[in-house]
mmCIF file with all atom_site columns, C-alpha atoms in Angstrom:
data_model
loop_
_atom_site.group_PDB
_atom_site.id
_atom_site.type_symbol
_atom_site.label_atom_id
_atom_site.label_alt_id
_atom_site.label_comp_id
_atom_site.label_asym_id
_atom_site.label_entity_id
_atom_site.label_seq_id
_atom_site.pdbx_PDB_ins_code
_atom_site.Cartn_x
_atom_site.Cartn_y
_atom_site.Cartn_z
_atom_site.occupancy
_atom_site.B_iso_or_equiv
_atom_site.pdbx_formal_charge
_atom_site.auth_seq_id
_atom_site.auth_comp_id
_atom_site.auth_asym_id
_atom_site.auth_atom_id
_atom_site.pdbx_PDB_model_num
ATOM 1   C CA . MET A 1 1   ? 40.443  -2.276  -18.502 1.00 40.00 ? 333 MET A CA 1
ATOM 2   C CA . GLY A 1 2   ? 36.859  -2.893  -17.452 1.00 46.00 ? 334 GLY A CA 1
ATOM 3   C CA . ILE A 1 3   ? 33.670  -1.458  -18.876 1.00 45.00 ? 335 ILE A CA 1
ATOM 4   C CA . PHE A 1 4   ? 33.883  1.427   -16.379 1.00 46.00 ? 336 PHE A CA 1
ATOM 5   C CA . LYS A 1 5   ? 35.996  4.555   -16.720 1.00 51.00 ? 337 LYS A CA 1
ATOM 6   C CA . ASN A 1 6   ? 38.065  3.642   -13.676 1.00 50.00 ? 338 ASN A CA 1
ATOM 7   C CA . GLU A 1 7   ? 38.200  1.010   -10.962 1.00 49.00 ? 339 GLU A CA 1
ATOM 8   C CA . GLU A 1 8   ? 36.656  3.320   -8.338  1.00 52.00 ? 340 GLU A CA 1
ATOM 9   C CA . GLU A 1 9   ? 33.421  3.354   -10.329 1.00 48.00 ? 341 GLU A CA 1
ATOM 10  C CA . GLU A 1 10  ? 33.394  -0.406  -10.892 1.00 49.00 ? 342 GLU A CA 1
ATOM 11  C CA . ASN A 1 11  ? 31.707  -1.316  -7.596  1.00 50.00 ? 343 ASN A CA 1
ATOM 12  C CA . ARG A 1 12  ? 29.700  1.816   -6.861  1.00 49.00 ? 344 ARG A CA 1
ATOM 13  C CA . ASP A 1 13  ? 25.990  1.113   -6.327  1.00 51.00 ? 345 ASP A CA 1
ATOM 14  C CA . ASP A 1 14  ? 24.858  4.179   -8.295  1.00 51.00 ? 346 ASP A CA 1
ATOM 15  C CA . VAL A 1 15  ? 26.914  3.099   -11.333 1.00 45.00 ? 347 VAL A CA 1
ATOM 16  C CA . LEU A 1 16  ? 25.717  -0.512  -11.128 1.00 53.00 ? 348 LEU A CA 1
ATOM 17  C CA . ASN A 1 17  ? 22.147  0.652   -10.444 1.00 58.00 ? 349 ASN A CA 1
ATOM 18  C CA . ARG A 1 18  ? 21.932  -1.493  -7.294  1.00 72.00 ? 350 ARG A CA 1
ATOM 19  C CA . ASP A 1 19  ? 19.560  -0.622  -4.507  1.00 86.00 ? 351 ASP A CA 1
ATOM 20  C CA . VAL A 1 20  ? 18.016  -2.552  -1.628  1.00 90.00 ? 352 VAL A CA 1
ATOM 21  C CA . ASP A 1 21  ? 14.914  -3.483  -3.641  1.00 90.00 ? 353 ASP A CA 1
ATOM 22  C CA . SER A 1 22  ? 17.054  -5.093  -6.361  1.00 91.00 ? 354 SER A CA 1
ATOM 23  C CA . ILE A 1 23  ? 18.499  -7.720  -3.975  1.00 94.00 ? 355 ILE A CA 1
ATOM 24  C CA . LEU A 1 24  ? 17.138  -11.113 -5.042  1.00 93.00 ? 356 LEU A CA 1
ATOM 25  C CA . ILE A 1 25  ? 15.640  -13.312 -2.304  1.00 95.00 ? 357 ILE A CA 1
ATOM 26  C CA . SER A 1 26  ? 15.371  -17.028 -3.138  1.00 95.00 ? 358 SER A CA 1
ATOM 27  C CA . THR A 1 27  ? 14.355  -20.080 -1.147  1.00 94.00 ? 359 THR A CA 1
ATOM 28  C CA . GLY A 1 28  ? 16.539  -22.241 -3.380  1.00 94.00 ? 360 GLY A CA 1
ATOM 29  C CA . PRO A 1 29  ? 20.008  -22.336 -4.917  1.00 91.00 ? 361 PRO A CA 1
ATOM 30  C CA . THR A 1 30  ? 21.110  -20.846 -8.231  1.00 87.00 ? 362 THR A CA 1
ATOM 31  C CA . ALA A 1 31  ? 23.015  -22.194 -11.193 1.00 87.00 ? 363 ALA A CA 1
ATOM 32  C CA . VAL A 1 32  ? 24.761  -18.839 -11.647 1.00 87.00 ? 364 VAL A CA 1
ATOM 33  C CA . ASN A 1 33  ? 28.399  -18.651 -10.526 1.00 90.00 ? 365 ASN A CA 1
ATOM 34  C CA . HIS A 1 34  ? 28.690  -16.743 -7.270  1.00 92.00 ? 366 HIS A CA 1
ATOM 35  C CA . ASP A 1 35  ? 30.881  -16.055 -4.251  1.00 94.00 ? 367 ASP A CA 1
ATOM 36  C CA . VAL A 1 36  ? 29.460  -16.656 -0.780  1.00 96.00 ? 368 VAL A CA 1
ATOM 37  C CA . VAL A 1 37  ? 29.637  -13.519 1.338   1.00 96.00 ? 369 VAL A CA 1
ATOM 38  C CA . GLN A 1 38  ? 28.016  -14.448 4.659   1.00 97.00 ? 370 GLN A CA 1
ATOM 39  C CA . VAL A 1 39  ? 25.026  -16.136 6.316   1.00 97.00 ? 371 VAL A CA 1
ATOM 40  C CA . ILE A 1 40  ? 22.545  -13.609 7.740   1.00 98.00 ? 372 ILE A CA 1
ATOM 41  C CA . PHE A 1 41  ? 19.595  -13.758 10.153  1.00 97.00 ? 373 PHE A CA 1
ATOM 42  C CA . VAL A 1 42  ? 16.592  -11.516 10.775  1.00 97.00 ? 374 VAL A CA 1
ATOM 43  C CA . ARG A 1 43  ? 14.047  -11.786 13.594  1.00 96.00 ? 375 ARG A CA 1
ATOM 44  C CA . ASN A 1 44  ? 10.783  -9.885  14.094  1.00 92.00 ? 376 ASN A CA 1
ATOM 45  C CA . TYR A 1 45  ? 8.389   -9.848  17.027  1.00 90.00 ? 377 TYR A CA 1
ATOM 46  C CA . ILE A 1 46  ? 4.801   -8.803  16.415  1.00 86.00 ? 378 ILE A CA 1
ATOM 47  C CA . GLN A 1 47  ? 2.277   -8.384  19.223  1.00 85.00 ? 379 GLN A CA 1
ATOM 48  C CA . VAL A 1 48  ? -1.012  -10.056 18.282  1.00 81.00 ? 380 VAL A CA 1
ATOM 49  C CA . GLU A 1 49  ? -4.428  -10.460 19.846  1.00 77.00 ? 381 GLU A CA 1
ATOM 50  C CA . ALA A 1 50  ? -6.000  -13.873 19.480  1.00 69.00 ? 382 ALA A CA 1
ATOM 51  C CA . LYS A 1 51  ? -9.777  -13.665 19.023  1.00 71.00 ? 383 LYS A CA 1
ATOM 52  C CA . ALA A 1 52  ? -12.448 -16.276 18.396  1.00 64.00 ? 384 ALA A CA 1
ATOM 53  C CA . GLY A 1 53  ? -12.279 -17.376 14.766  1.00 64.00 ? 385 GLY A CA 1
ATOM 54  C CA . TRP A 1 54  ? -8.886  -15.702 14.329  1.00 63.00 ? 386 TRP A CA 1
ATOM 55  C CA . SER A 1 55  ? -6.206  -17.425 12.294  1.00 63.00 ? 387 SER A CA 1
ATOM 56  C CA . ALA A 1 56  ? -2.628  -16.381 11.690  1.00 61.00 ? 388 ALA A CA 1
ATOM 57  C CA . THR A 1 57  ? -1.511  -15.455 8.214   1.00 62.00 ? 389 THR A CA 1
ATOM 58  C CA . SER A 1 58  ? 2.189   -15.453 7.503   1.00 65.00 ? 390 SER A CA 1
ATOM 59  C CA . ASP A 1 59  ? 3.466   -12.202 6.076   1.00 80.00 ? 391 ASP A CA 1
ATOM 60  C CA . PHE A 1 60  ? 7.223   -12.344 5.827   1.00 89.00 ? 392 PHE A CA 1
ATOM 61  C CA . ALA A 1 61  ? 7.575   -8.978  4.042   1.00 90.00 ? 393 ALA A CA 1
ATOM 62  C CA . GLY A 1 62  ? 9.413   -7.465  7.020   1.00 91.00 ? 394 GLY A CA 1
ATOM 63  C CA . LEU A 1 63  ? 11.852  -10.374 7.091   1.00 94.00 ? 395 LEU A CA 1
ATOM 64  C CA . VAL A 1 64  ? 12.462  -10.171 3.342   1.00 95.00 ? 396 VAL A CA 1
ATOM 65  C CA . ARG A 1 65  ? 13.194  -6.442  3.602   1.00 95.00 ? 397 ARG A CA 1
ATOM 66  C CA . GLY A 1 66  ? 15.587  -7.072  6.517   1.00 96.00 ? 398 GLY A CA 1
ATOM 67  C CA . LEU A 1 67  ? 17.468  -9.704  4.510   1.00 97.00 ? 399 LEU A CA 1
ATOM 68  C CA . GLN A 1 68  ? 17.680  -7.346  1.522   1.00 96.00 ? 400 GLN A CA 1
ATOM 69  C CA . GLU A 1 69  ? 19.038  -4.503  3.673   1.00 96.00 ? 401 GLU A CA 1
ATOM 70  C CA . GLN A 1 70  ? 21.713  -6.685  5.275   1.00 97.00 ? 402 GLN A CA 1
ATOM 71  C CA . ALA A 1 71  ? 22.755  -8.152  1.917   1.00 96.00 ? 403 ALA A CA 1
ATOM 72  C CA . HIS A 1 72  ? 23.044  -4.656  0.429   1.00 95.00 ? 404 HIS A CA 1
ATOM 73  C CA . GLU A 1 73  ? 25.227  -3.501  3.341   1.00 95.00 ? 405 GLU A CA 1
ATOM 74  C CA . LEU A 1 74  ? 27.499  -6.524  2.822   1.00 95.00 ? 406 LEU A CA 1
ATOM 75  C CA . GLY A 1 75  ? 27.825  -5.838  -0.919  1.00 93.00 ? 407 GLY A CA 1
ATOM 76  C CA . GLY A 1 76  ? 25.858  -8.882  -2.027  1.00 94.00 ? 408 GLY A CA 1
ATOM 77  C CA . ASP A 1 77  ? 23.267  -8.960  -4.772  1.00 92.00 ? 409 ASP A CA 1
ATOM 78  C CA . ALA A 1 78  ? 21.246  -12.006 -3.701  1.00 95.00 ? 410 ALA A CA 1
ATOM 79  C CA . VAL A 1 79  ? 20.267  -14.053 -0.646  1.00 97.00 ? 411 VAL A CA 1
ATOM 80  C CA . LEU A 1 80  ? 19.959  -17.754 -1.455  1.00 97.00 ? 412 LEU A CA 1
ATOM 81  C CA . ASN A 1 81  ? 18.539  -20.795 0.330   1.00 97.00 ? 413 ASN A CA 1
ATOM 82  C CA . CYS A 1 82  ? 16.343  -18.586 2.530   1.00 97.00 ? 414 CYS A CA 1
ATOM 83  C CA . HIS A 1 83  ? 14.245  -20.186 5.239   1.00 97.00 ? 415 HIS A CA 1
ATOM 84  C CA . PHE A 1 84  ? 11.370  -18.590 7.118   1.00 95.00 ? 416 PHE A CA 1
ATOM 85  C CA . ASP A 1 85  ? 9.652   -19.734 10.296  1.00 94.00 ? 417 ASP A CA 1
ATOM 86  C CA . GLU A 1 86  ? 7.290   -18.401 12.905  1.00 91.00 ? 418 GLU A CA 1
ATOM 87  C CA . GLN A 1 87  ? 6.002   -19.376 16.306  1.00 91.00 ? 419 GLN A CA 1
ATOM 88  C CA . PHE A 1 88  ? 3.752   -17.919 18.962  1.00 88.00 ? 420 PHE A CA 1
ATOM 89  C CA . ILE A 1 89  ? 5.178   -16.930 22.322  1.00 89.00 ? 421 ILE A CA 1
ATOM 90  C CA . ARG A 1 90  ? 2.997   -16.150 25.349  1.00 86.00 ? 422 ARG A CA 1
ATOM 91  C CA . GLU A 1 91  ? 4.655   -13.659 27.665  1.00 84.00 ? 423 GLU A CA 1
ATOM 92  C CA . GLU A 1 92  ? 4.306   -13.738 31.460  1.00 82.00 ? 424 GLU A CA 1
ATOM 93  C CA . ASP A 1 93  ? 1.754   -10.927 31.373  1.00 87.00 ? 425 ASP A CA 1
ATOM 94  C CA . GLY A 1 94  ? -0.431  -12.983 29.020  1.00 82.00 ? 426 GLY A CA 1
ATOM 95  C CA . LYS A 1 95  ? 0.346   -11.044 25.841  1.00 85.00 ? 427 LYS A CA 1
ATOM 96  C CA . LEU A 1 96  ? 0.800   -13.068 22.707  1.00 87.00 ? 428 LEU A CA 1
ATOM 97  C CA . LEU A 1 97  ? 3.783   -12.439 20.413  1.00 88.00 ? 429 LEU A CA 1
ATOM 98  C CA . LEU A 1 98  ? 4.378   -13.789 16.946  1.00 87.00 ? 430 LEU A CA 1
ATOM 99  C CA . SER A 1 99  ? 8.096   -14.489 16.548  1.00 91.00 ? 431 SER A CA 1
ATOM 100 C CA . GLN A 1 100 ? 9.333   -14.652 12.967  1.00 93.00 ? 432 GLN A CA 1
ATOM 101 C CA . VAL A 1 101 ? 12.824  -15.612 11.853  1.00 96.00 ? 433 VAL A CA 1
ATOM 102 C CA . GLY A 1 102 ? 14.425  -15.643 8.434   1.00 96.00 ? 434 GLY A CA 1
ATOM 103 C CA . TYR A 1 103 ? 17.913  -16.570 7.315   1.00 98.00 ? 435 TYR A CA 1
ATOM 104 C CA . GLY A 1 104 ? 19.863  -17.158 4.147   1.00 98.00 ? 436 GLY A CA 1
ATOM 105 C CA . THR A 1 105 ? 23.242  -16.933 2.441   1.00 97.00 ? 437 THR A CA 1
ATOM 106 C CA . VAL A 1 106 ? 24.336  -13.620 0.944   1.00 97.00 ? 438 VAL A CA 1
ATOM 107 C CA . VAL A 1 107 ? 26.138  -14.069 -2.368  1.00 96.00 ? 439 VAL A CA 1
ATOM 108 C CA . MET A 1 108 ? 27.721  -11.902 -5.027  1.00 93.00 ? 440 MET A CA 1
ATOM 109 C CA . THR A 1 109 ? 27.035  -13.263 -8.499  1.00 89.00 ? 441 THR A CA 1
ATOM 110 C CA . LYS A 1 110 ? 29.902  -13.510 -10.952 1.00 85.00 ? 442 LYS A CA 1
ATOM 111 C CA . ILE A 1 111 ? 29.403  -12.154 -14.439 1.00 76.00 ? 443 ILE A CA 1
ATOM 112 C CA . THR A 1 112 ? 31.292  -14.061 -17.093 1.00 69.00 ? 444 THR A CA 1
ATOM 113 C CA . ARG A 1 113 ? 32.373  -11.994 -20.056 1.00 66.00 ? 445 ARG A CA 1
ATOM 114 C CA . PHE A 1 114 ? 33.381  -13.632 -23.305 1.00 60.00 ? 446 PHE A CA 1
#
């Protein structure tokens, strides 16, 4: 018998106090035992206006949130080995888009009980 009253409660998010914000995002591996769930990808397009003296600043908050949401839906509790990249794309009508992509591996950490 587990620490929960019954098996139905064992994986419920409200019992485990898991929410989207609690999903760990890491650009590296972990030494904690875990099961790989799935590799996930997120892409954002942001319309920008280039002006004299303007420089791009990378804000990957939208990508991080997207990775957290997907990991939560898949039942994972972390996304490891994340990579983020961005590039500018000029559309035919002359508009400038900032394309951002993020990807990583969703995992479910294993808790070892003694």
